[in-house]
Coordinates of C-alpha atoms in Angstrom, one line a residue:
M1 CA -114.0 134.8 -87.5
A2 CA -114.9 135.4 -83.8
E3 CA -113.5 137.3 -80.9
L4 CA -113.1 135.1 -77.8
S5 CA -112.1 136.0 -74.3
C6 CA -110.6 134.0 -71.3
E7 CA -108.6 134.7 -68.3
V8 CA -105.6 132.5 -69.3
L9 CA -104.7 131.4 -72.8
V10 CA -102.6 128.2 -72.6
V11 CA -100.6 127.5 -75.7
G12 CA -99.7 123.9 -76.0
A13 CA -101.5 120.8 -74.7
G14 CA -98.6 118.6 -73.7
P15 CA -98.2 117.4 -70.1
T16 CA -97.3 120.9 -68.9
G17 CA -100.1 122.7 -70.6
L18 CA -102.7 120.0 -69.6
M19 CA -101.5 120.1 -66.0
L20 CA -101.8 123.9 -65.9
A21 CA -105.2 123.7 -67.5
N22 CA -106.4 121.1 -65.0
W23 CA -105.4 123.1 -62.0
L24 CA -106.6 126.5 -63.3
T25 CA -110.0 124.9 -64.2
R26 CA -110.3 123.3 -60.8
L27 CA -109.5 126.6 -59.2
G28 CA -112.2 128.4 -61.1
V29 CA -110.2 130.2 -63.7
R30 CA -111.5 130.6 -67.2
V31 CA -109.0 128.9 -69.5
L32 CA -108.6 128.4 -73.2
V33 CA -106.1 125.7 -74.3
V34 CA -105.0 125.6 -77.9
D35 CA -102.6 123.2 -79.8
G36 CA -101.7 122.8 -83.4
K37 CA -101.6 119.0 -83.1
D38 CA -104.7 116.9 -83.8
G39 CA -104.8 115.3 -80.3
P40 CA -102.6 114.0 -77.5
T41 CA -99.1 112.8 -78.4
R42 CA -98.9 109.2 -79.7
E43 CA -95.1 108.8 -79.5
S44 CA -92.9 110.4 -76.8
R45 CA -89.5 110.4 -75.2
A46 CA -90.5 111.4 -71.7
L47 CA -91.6 108.4 -69.6
V48 CA -90.7 108.5 -65.9
V49 CA -93.0 110.0 -63.3
Q50 CA -91.0 111.0 -60.3
A51 CA -92.3 111.0 -56.7
R52 CA -93.0 114.7 -56.5
S53 CA -95.1 114.6 -59.6
L54 CA -97.1 111.7 -58.3
E55 CA -97.8 113.8 -55.2
I56 CA -99.2 116.5 -57.4
Y57 CA -101.3 114.0 -59.3
D58 CA -102.6 112.8 -56.0
Q59 CA -103.5 116.3 -54.9
L60 CA -105.3 116.7 -58.2
G61 CA -107.3 113.5 -57.4
I62 CA -105.9 111.3 -60.1
G63 CA -102.9 109.7 -58.5
D64 CA -104.5 106.2 -58.5
Q65 CA -105.2 106.5 -62.3
V66 CA -101.5 107.3 -63.0
L67 CA -100.3 104.4 -60.8
D68 CA -102.7 102.0 -62.4
A69 CA -101.4 102.9 -65.9
A70 CA -97.7 103.0 -64.9
C71 CA -95.1 100.2 -64.9
R72 CA -93.1 100.3 -61.7
A73 CA -89.3 100.1 -61.7
E74 CA -88.4 98.9 -58.3
A75 CA -84.6 99.1 -58.8
L76 CA -81.7 100.6 -60.6
S77 CA -79.3 98.2 -62.3
P78 CA -75.9 99.7 -63.0
G79 CA -73.5 98.0 -65.4
T80 CA -71.1 98.5 -68.3
G81 CA -71.2 96.8 -71.6
A82 CA -72.7 93.3 -71.2
R83 CA -71.7 93.2 -67.5
V84 CA -74.3 93.9 -64.8
F85 CA -73.4 94.7 -61.2
G86 CA -76.7 93.8 -59.5
R87 CA -79.7 95.8 -58.3
I88 CA -80.1 98.9 -56.2
P89 CA -83.7 98.8 -54.7
V90 CA -85.3 102.2 -55.0
G91 CA -88.0 101.6 -52.4
P92 CA -85.7 101.8 -49.4
L93 CA -84.1 105.0 -50.7
G94 CA -87.5 106.8 -50.6
Q95 CA -88.9 105.1 -47.6
G96 CA -90.4 107.5 -45.1
V97 CA -90.1 110.6 -47.3
T98 CA -92.9 110.1 -49.8
P99 CA -95.9 107.9 -50.4
Y100 CA -94.3 107.0 -53.7
P101 CA -90.8 105.6 -53.1
F102 CA -90.4 104.0 -56.5
L103 CA -89.9 105.0 -60.1
E104 CA -93.1 104.9 -62.1
V105 CA -92.6 104.5 -65.9
L106 CA -95.5 106.1 -67.8
E107 CA -94.8 107.6 -71.2
Q108 CA -95.7 111.1 -72.0
S109 CA -98.6 110.1 -74.2
R110 CA -100.4 108.3 -71.4
N111 CA -99.8 111.2 -69.0
E112 CA -101.4 113.4 -71.6
E113 CA -104.4 111.1 -72.1
I114 CA -105.0 110.9 -68.3
L115 CA -104.7 114.7 -67.9
Y116 CA -106.9 115.4 -70.9
D117 CA -109.6 113.0 -69.7
N118 CA -109.6 114.7 -66.3
L119 CA -109.7 118.2 -67.8
R120 CA -112.9 117.3 -69.7
K121 CA -114.4 115.9 -66.5
L122 CA -113.7 119.2 -64.9
G123 CA -115.6 120.9 -67.7
G124 CA -112.6 122.1 -69.8
D125 CA -111.3 121.0 -73.2
V126 CA -108.6 121.6 -75.8
V127 CA -109.0 123.3 -79.1
W128 CA -106.9 121.0 -81.3
E129 CA -105.5 121.8 -84.8
T130 CA -105.5 125.5 -84.0
P131 CA -102.0 127.1 -83.8
V132 CA -101.3 130.5 -82.4
T133 CA -99.9 132.6 -85.3
A134 CA -99.5 136.1 -83.6
M135 CA -99.7 137.6 -80.2
T136 CA -99.3 141.1 -78.8
Q137 CA -99.4 142.7 -75.4
V138 CA -102.4 145.1 -75.0
E139 CA -103.6 147.2 -72.1
E140 CA -105.9 144.5 -70.7
G141 CA -103.3 141.7 -71.1
V142 CA -102.9 139.7 -74.3
E143 CA -104.4 139.6 -77.8
A144 CA -103.6 136.6 -79.9
K145 CA -104.5 135.3 -83.4
V146 CA -105.7 131.7 -82.8
G147 CA -106.7 129.9 -85.9
N148 CA -109.2 132.2 -87.6
D149 CA -110.2 133.8 -84.3
T150 CA -108.9 136.6 -82.1
V151 CA -108.5 135.8 -78.4
R152 CA -108.2 138.3 -75.6
A153 CA -106.8 137.1 -72.3
R154 CA -105.4 138.5 -69.1
F155 CA -102.4 136.2 -69.3
C156 CA -100.8 133.8 -71.8
V157 CA -98.7 130.8 -70.9
G158 CA -96.4 129.2 -73.5
C159 CA -96.3 125.5 -72.8
D160 CA -95.5 124.8 -76.5
G161 CA -92.2 123.0 -76.3
A162 CA -88.6 123.8 -77.2
S163 CA -89.6 125.6 -80.4
S164 CA -92.1 127.7 -78.4
A165 CA -94.0 130.3 -80.5
V166 CA -94.7 132.3 -77.4
R167 CA -91.0 132.5 -76.5
K168 CA -90.0 133.5 -80.0
A169 CA -92.8 136.1 -80.3
R170 CA -91.6 137.7 -77.1
R171 CA -88.0 137.5 -78.3
I172 CA -86.8 135.8 -75.1
P173 CA -83.3 134.3 -75.6
F174 CA -83.0 130.5 -75.2
E175 CA -79.5 130.2 -73.9
G176 CA -77.3 127.1 -73.9
S177 CA -75.8 124.5 -76.1
T178 CA -76.4 121.4 -78.2
N179 CA -74.6 118.1 -77.6
A180 CA -72.6 117.0 -80.6
H181 CA -73.8 113.4 -80.5
R182 CA -77.0 112.0 -81.9
F183 CA -79.1 109.7 -79.8
Y184 CA -81.8 107.1 -80.5
V185 CA -84.9 106.2 -78.7
L186 CA -86.7 103.0 -79.5
D187 CA -89.5 100.8 -78.0
A188 CA -88.3 97.2 -78.2
A189 CA -90.6 94.2 -78.0
A190 CA -89.5 90.8 -76.7
A191 CA -86.2 92.2 -75.5
A192 CA -83.7 90.0 -73.7
G193 CA -80.4 90.7 -71.8
L194 CA -81.8 93.3 -69.4
V195 CA -82.4 93.2 -65.6
T196 CA -86.2 93.0 -65.3
G197 CA -88.2 95.4 -63.2
A198 CA -85.3 97.9 -63.1
V199 CA -84.0 100.9 -64.9
N200 CA -80.8 99.6 -66.5
V201 CA -78.0 102.2 -66.7
R202 CA -74.9 101.2 -68.6
P203 CA -72.3 104.0 -69.4
G204 CA -68.8 103.2 -70.3
G205 CA -66.2 103.4 -73.1
R206 CA -67.8 104.9 -76.2
E207 CA -71.2 103.7 -75.4
F208 CA -74.2 104.8 -73.3
L209 CA -77.5 103.0 -72.6
L210 CA -80.6 103.7 -70.6
A211 CA -83.3 101.0 -70.5
F212 CA -86.7 101.5 -68.9
P213 CA -89.2 98.7 -68.4
M214 CA -92.5 99.3 -70.2
P215 CA -96.0 97.8 -69.6
G216 CA -96.2 94.3 -71.1
R217 CA -93.7 91.4 -70.8
G218 CA -90.4 92.0 -72.6
N219 CA -91.2 95.6 -73.6
W220 CA -88.5 98.2 -73.1
R221 CA -87.7 101.8 -73.9
L222 CA -84.0 102.0 -74.9
I223 CA -82.1 105.3 -75.2
G224 CA -78.4 105.5 -76.3
L225 CA -75.9 106.9 -78.7
I226 CA -76.3 106.1 -82.4
R227 CA -73.5 105.9 -85.0
D228 CA -73.6 105.0 -88.7
E229 CA -72.3 101.5 -88.1
D230 CA -73.0 100.1 -91.6
A231 CA -71.7 103.3 -93.3
D232 CA -74.8 103.6 -95.5
G233 CA -75.3 107.3 -94.6
V234 CA -78.5 106.6 -92.8
L235 CA -79.0 106.4 -89.0
D236 CA -81.6 103.7 -88.6
E237 CA -82.7 100.7 -86.4
D238 CA -80.1 98.4 -88.0
D239 CA -77.3 100.6 -86.7
V240 CA -78.7 100.2 -83.2
R241 CA -79.6 96.5 -83.2
E242 CA -76.1 95.2 -84.0
R243 CA -74.4 97.5 -81.5
L244 CA -76.9 96.4 -78.7
R245 CA -76.1 92.8 -79.4
S246 CA -72.3 93.1 -79.7
T247 CA -71.7 95.6 -76.9
F248 CA -74.5 95.0 -74.4
A249 CA -75.7 91.4 -75.2
I250 CA -79.2 92.8 -75.7
T251 CA -81.5 91.4 -78.3
F252 CA -85.1 92.2 -79.3
D253 CA -87.7 90.9 -81.7
R254 CA -89.0 94.1 -83.2
T255 CA -89.4 97.8 -82.6
R256 CA -92.7 99.6 -82.0
W257 CA -91.2 103.0 -82.4
F258 CA -87.8 104.4 -83.4
A259 CA -86.5 107.9 -83.6
T260 CA -83.2 109.9 -83.4
Y261 CA -82.6 113.3 -81.9
R262 CA -80.0 115.7 -80.6
V263 CA -79.8 116.7 -76.9
H264 CA -80.0 120.4 -76.1
H265 CA -79.2 122.1 -72.8
R266 CA -81.0 125.5 -72.7
V267 CA -82.8 127.8 -70.3
A268 CA -84.9 130.8 -71.3
A269 CA -83.5 134.1 -70.2
A270 CA -86.8 134.9 -68.5
F271 CA -89.9 132.9 -67.5
R272 CA -92.1 136.0 -67.3
D273 CA -92.5 138.9 -69.7
G274 CA -95.4 141.0 -68.5
P275 CA -98.6 139.0 -69.1
F276 CA -96.6 136.2 -70.9
F277 CA -95.1 133.2 -69.1
L278 CA -93.1 130.1 -70.2
A279 CA -93.4 126.7 -68.6
G280 CA -92.0 123.2 -69.4
D281 CA -89.8 122.7 -72.5
A282 CA -90.6 126.3 -73.6
G283 CA -88.5 127.5 -70.7
H284 CA -85.9 124.7 -70.3
V285 CA -84.6 121.6 -72.2
H286 CA -81.9 119.2 -71.2
S287 CA -80.7 115.6 -71.5
P288 CA -82.8 112.6 -70.5
V289 CA -80.2 111.7 -67.8
G290 CA -82.1 111.6 -64.5
A291 CA -85.6 111.5 -66.2
Q292 CA -86.4 115.0 -65.0
G293 CA -87.8 116.9 -68.0
M294 CA -91.5 116.1 -68.1
N295 CA -91.6 116.2 -64.3
T296 CA -90.0 119.7 -64.1
G297 CA -92.7 120.9 -66.6
L298 CA -95.5 119.4 -64.5
Q299 CA -94.2 121.2 -61.4
D300 CA -93.8 124.5 -63.3
A301 CA -97.5 124.2 -64.1
H302 CA -98.5 123.4 -60.6
N303 CA -96.5 126.3 -59.2
L304 CA -97.9 128.8 -61.7
A305 CA -101.5 127.8 -61.5
F306 CA -102.0 128.8 -57.9
K307 CA -100.3 132.1 -58.4
L308 CA -102.4 133.0 -61.5
A309 CA -105.6 132.0 -59.6
D310 CA -104.5 134.2 -56.6
V311 CA -104.1 137.2 -58.8
L312 CA -107.1 136.7 -61.0
Q313 CA -109.4 136.2 -58.0
G314 CA -108.1 139.3 -56.2
R315 CA -106.2 137.6 -53.3
R316 CA -102.8 138.9 -54.5
K317 CA -101.4 141.8 -56.5
D318 CA -99.8 141.3 -59.9
T319 CA -96.3 141.3 -58.4
W320 CA -97.1 138.0 -56.8
L321 CA -96.6 136.4 -60.2
D322 CA -92.9 137.5 -60.2
R323 CA -92.4 134.7 -57.6
Y324 CA -93.0 132.1 -60.4
E325 CA -89.7 133.0 -62.1
A326 CA -87.9 133.6 -58.8
E327 CA -88.9 130.0 -57.7
R328 CA -88.9 128.0 -60.9
R329 CA -86.1 129.4 -63.0
P330 CA -83.3 128.6 -60.5
V331 CA -84.7 125.0 -60.5
A332 CA -84.4 124.9 -64.2
R333 CA -80.9 126.4 -64.3
T334 CA -79.6 124.0 -61.7
L335 CA -81.1 121.0 -63.5
V336 CA -79.8 122.0 -66.9
A337 CA -76.3 122.6 -65.5
T338 CA -76.3 119.3 -63.6
T339 CA -77.5 117.2 -66.5
D340 CA -75.2 119.0 -68.9
R341 CA -72.1 118.1 -66.8
L342 CA -73.3 114.6 -66.2
F343 CA -74.1 114.1 -69.9
R344 CA -70.7 115.4 -71.0
A345 CA -69.1 113.0 -68.6
V346 CA -70.9 109.9 -69.9
T347 CA -70.5 110.8 -73.6
S348 CA -67.0 112.4 -73.8
E349 CA -65.0 110.8 -76.6
R350 CA -61.6 111.8 -75.1
P351 CA -59.5 108.7 -74.4
V352 CA -58.7 109.8 -70.8
A353 CA -62.4 110.5 -70.1
R354 CA -63.4 107.1 -71.6
A355 CA -60.8 105.3 -69.5
L356 CA -61.8 107.1 -66.3
R357 CA -65.5 106.5 -67.0
G358 CA -65.0 102.8 -67.5
A359 CA -62.8 102.5 -64.4
A360 CA -65.3 104.5 -62.3
I361 CA -68.2 102.3 -63.3
R362 CA -66.4 99.1 -62.5
L363 CA -65.2 100.4 -59.1
A364 CA -68.2 102.4 -58.0
A365 CA -71.2 100.4 -59.2
P366 CA -70.6 97.3 -57.1
V367 CA -70.1 99.4 -54.0
A368 CA -73.2 101.4 -54.7
V369 CA -75.3 98.2 -55.0
R370 CA -74.2 97.2 -51.5
V371 CA -74.0 100.6 -49.7
L372 CA -76.6 103.0 -51.1
P373 CA -79.8 101.3 -49.7
R374 CA -78.4 101.5 -46.2
T375 CA -77.1 105.0 -46.1
A376 CA -78.5 108.5 -45.6
G377 CA -76.7 109.5 -48.8
G378 CA -78.9 107.1 -50.7
S379 CA -82.0 108.7 -49.4
R380 CA -80.7 112.2 -50.2
L381 CA -79.9 111.1 -53.7
F382 CA -83.4 109.8 -54.1
Q383 CA -84.8 113.1 -52.9
Y384 CA -82.8 115.0 -55.4
V385 CA -83.7 112.8 -58.4
S386 CA -87.4 112.6 -57.3
Q387 CA -87.5 116.4 -57.0
I388 CA -88.6 116.3 -53.4
R389 CA -85.7 118.3 -52.2
I390 CA -86.4 121.5 -54.2
H391 CA -86.0 124.7 -52.2
Y392 CA -87.6 128.0 -52.9
P393 CA -86.5 131.4 -51.6
I394 CA -89.7 132.0 -49.7
G395 CA -88.7 135.1 -47.6
P396 CA -86.0 135.4 -45.0
E397 CA -87.2 132.3 -43.1
A398 CA -86.1 130.1 -45.9
R399 CA -82.5 130.6 -44.6
T400 CA -81.3 129.8 -41.1
A401 CA -79.2 132.2 -39.0
D402 CA -76.0 130.9 -40.4
G403 CA -77.2 131.3 -44.0
K404 CA -78.0 127.6 -44.7
R405 CA -81.3 126.5 -46.3
D406 CA -84.0 125.9 -43.7
P407 CA -85.0 122.2 -43.5
V408 CA -88.7 123.0 -43.7
V409 CA -89.5 126.6 -44.7
G410 CA -89.2 127.0 -48.5
R411 CA -89.5 123.3 -49.0
R412 CA -92.3 120.9 -49.9
L413 CA -94.1 119.9 -46.7
P414 CA -92.4 116.9 -45.1
W415 CA -94.5 113.8 -45.4
T416 CA -95.5 112.2 -42.1
G417 CA -97.6 109.3 -43.4
R418 CA -100.9 111.0 -42.9
N419 CA -100.6 114.7 -43.6
F420 CA -100.9 114.9 -47.4
A421 CA -104.6 114.1 -47.7
V422 CA -105.6 117.6 -46.4
L423 CA -103.6 119.1 -49.2
R424 CA -106.2 118.0 -51.7
S425 CA -108.3 121.0 -50.7
A426 CA -105.7 123.1 -52.5
D427 CA -105.8 126.1 -50.2
W428 CA -103.6 127.9 -47.7
Q429 CA -103.7 126.1 -44.4
I430 CA -102.1 125.9 -41.0
H431 CA -100.5 122.7 -39.6
G432 CA -99.2 121.8 -36.1
Y433 CA -97.3 118.6 -35.3
G434 CA -97.5 118.0 -31.5
G435 CA -97.0 120.5 -28.7
V436 CA -99.8 122.9 -29.9
E437 CA -102.8 121.0 -28.6
G438 CA -104.9 123.4 -26.5
T439 CA -103.2 126.5 -27.8
E440 CA -105.0 129.1 -29.8
A441 CA -104.5 128.8 -33.5
P442 CA -103.9 131.9 -35.7
D443 CA -107.2 133.5 -36.6
L444 CA -106.7 134.0 -40.3
G445 CA -109.8 132.3 -41.7
L446 CA -107.7 129.3 -42.8
P447 CA -108.2 125.6 -42.1
V448 CA -106.1 124.3 -39.2
H449 CA -104.9 120.7 -39.0
I450 CA -103.3 119.3 -35.9
F451 CA -101.2 116.1 -36.3
P452 CA -99.2 113.9 -33.9
A453 CA -95.5 114.8 -33.4
A454 CA -93.4 113.7 -36.4
P455 CA -89.9 113.0 -34.9
A456 CA -88.7 111.3 -38.1
T457 CA -89.1 114.6 -39.9
A458 CA -87.8 118.2 -39.5
L459 CA -91.2 119.3 -38.3
R460 CA -90.9 120.5 -34.7
P461 CA -93.5 120.2 -31.9
G462 CA -94.7 123.5 -30.4
Y463 CA -94.9 125.3 -33.7
F464 CA -97.5 126.2 -36.3
Y465 CA -96.6 125.9 -40.0
L466 CA -98.2 127.9 -42.8
V467 CA -98.6 125.7 -45.9
R468 CA -99.2 127.1 -49.3
P469 CA -101.8 125.6 -51.7
D470 CA -98.9 124.0 -53.7
G471 CA -97.7 122.1 -50.6
F472 CA -94.7 124.3 -49.8
V473 CA -94.1 125.7 -46.3
A474 CA -94.2 129.5 -46.3
S475 CA -93.6 130.2 -42.6
R476 CA -93.1 128.6 -39.1
A477 CA -94.0 130.3 -35.8
E478 CA -94.6 129.7 -32.1
P479 CA -98.3 130.1 -31.3
A480 CA -98.0 133.6 -29.8
E481 CA -96.3 135.0 -32.9
A482 CA -98.0 132.9 -35.6
E483 CA -100.8 135.3 -36.5
V484 CA -98.5 138.3 -37.2
K485 CA -95.9 136.2 -38.9
F486 CA -98.3 134.3 -41.1
R487 CA -100.2 137.5 -42.2
H488 CA -96.9 138.9 -43.3
A489 CA -95.8 135.7 -45.1
M490 CA -99.1 135.6 -47.0
A491 CA -98.8 139.3 -48.1
V492 CA -95.3 139.1 -49.6

């Protein structure tokens, strides 16, 4: 038995825990990551990496590795039953708002492998096969029983999934509901009947199917409702295979993985309890509709890492950490509520709901295929799904005079095509976009980056912008007011 110490104890080495450990290690924080598993996940449900998560991977310096490993879905293909209504190209929807205007399919296990490999390159590691069995709050922070050892840490972050030991130990309620249906997930080899290179979405009637292209020809991840079709009392692959063939005209040679599960919609009552924090599935779980789960956890970790580093390295007081819950829990609540409503709509067994669902798909899908790529509404939908449009309550500037959300302050920095490379330094910085050349920049000891005007964005010439290390805009000011305003924005 030994007594170990660190600044942050990360419980759980899934995508969220590994992302948190990567950023904390890079920022110079002493981290201990522990997990009861024997290594990175081999089978996983999460598999889409959204644009905002790719931006975070790029900031970490491993964006190219993720893209090389991923299978790109260039379109959405709506349909119902065996009928397909065409393709909605994703690229045009995200054009001009992100360097990554597509859906990248990369299962959780590969995300974990890439993050774990990068963590070791940074000098960190994971203590596998070592569960946390007890934890208490002490004067210096946290004391935890980890395997046969005692660990003392300033902070502890539970990234240990929906059955989080950290959340249970702190007795934080996990509020929400469980969908009555059971779902399957399977990896099909040599599948036919699907629109290639696209995410196939086929709700309607009593059925629901999501199909994601996977690396390798004819390989697909299929998700849908499962029923005991052969009445043998067992929910297995045979129940799915016949239903896919008869309802969706989809066939496949064999499965590489098959599992069933129930969908939960829950949010933890708190994301912070003193020196304890929750991130990822430990704080929120929901349906796979929209492919948001893993991405939300990755972004929880990204947000929290900078705040922990600021406090541990003396740049901020402990109250700065309260902003993590203030910023990320509303995101989780909105996401869970939205996916819950959508999921209920596509799985309701009520005859009226089924009839309306089928009619809506037949009427709306053909229109969407023609109209969405050419409208502002299509771009806005992409921004919501890709999690680019998230807004944080960063001070009074995050709201306009009429109470609306500011188009820049409180949001992720708008992409201009050339301004994201400087974010890789992961520090507070000041930006200007035309109209400030020759003016005196605020003397705050921060790097200053001047770019050409960006008329296609909401960034206005003649202003300086204060950008946080996580890429969110904290304040905007004219040159004469910038130093005072930015000092205040950095202090709150």
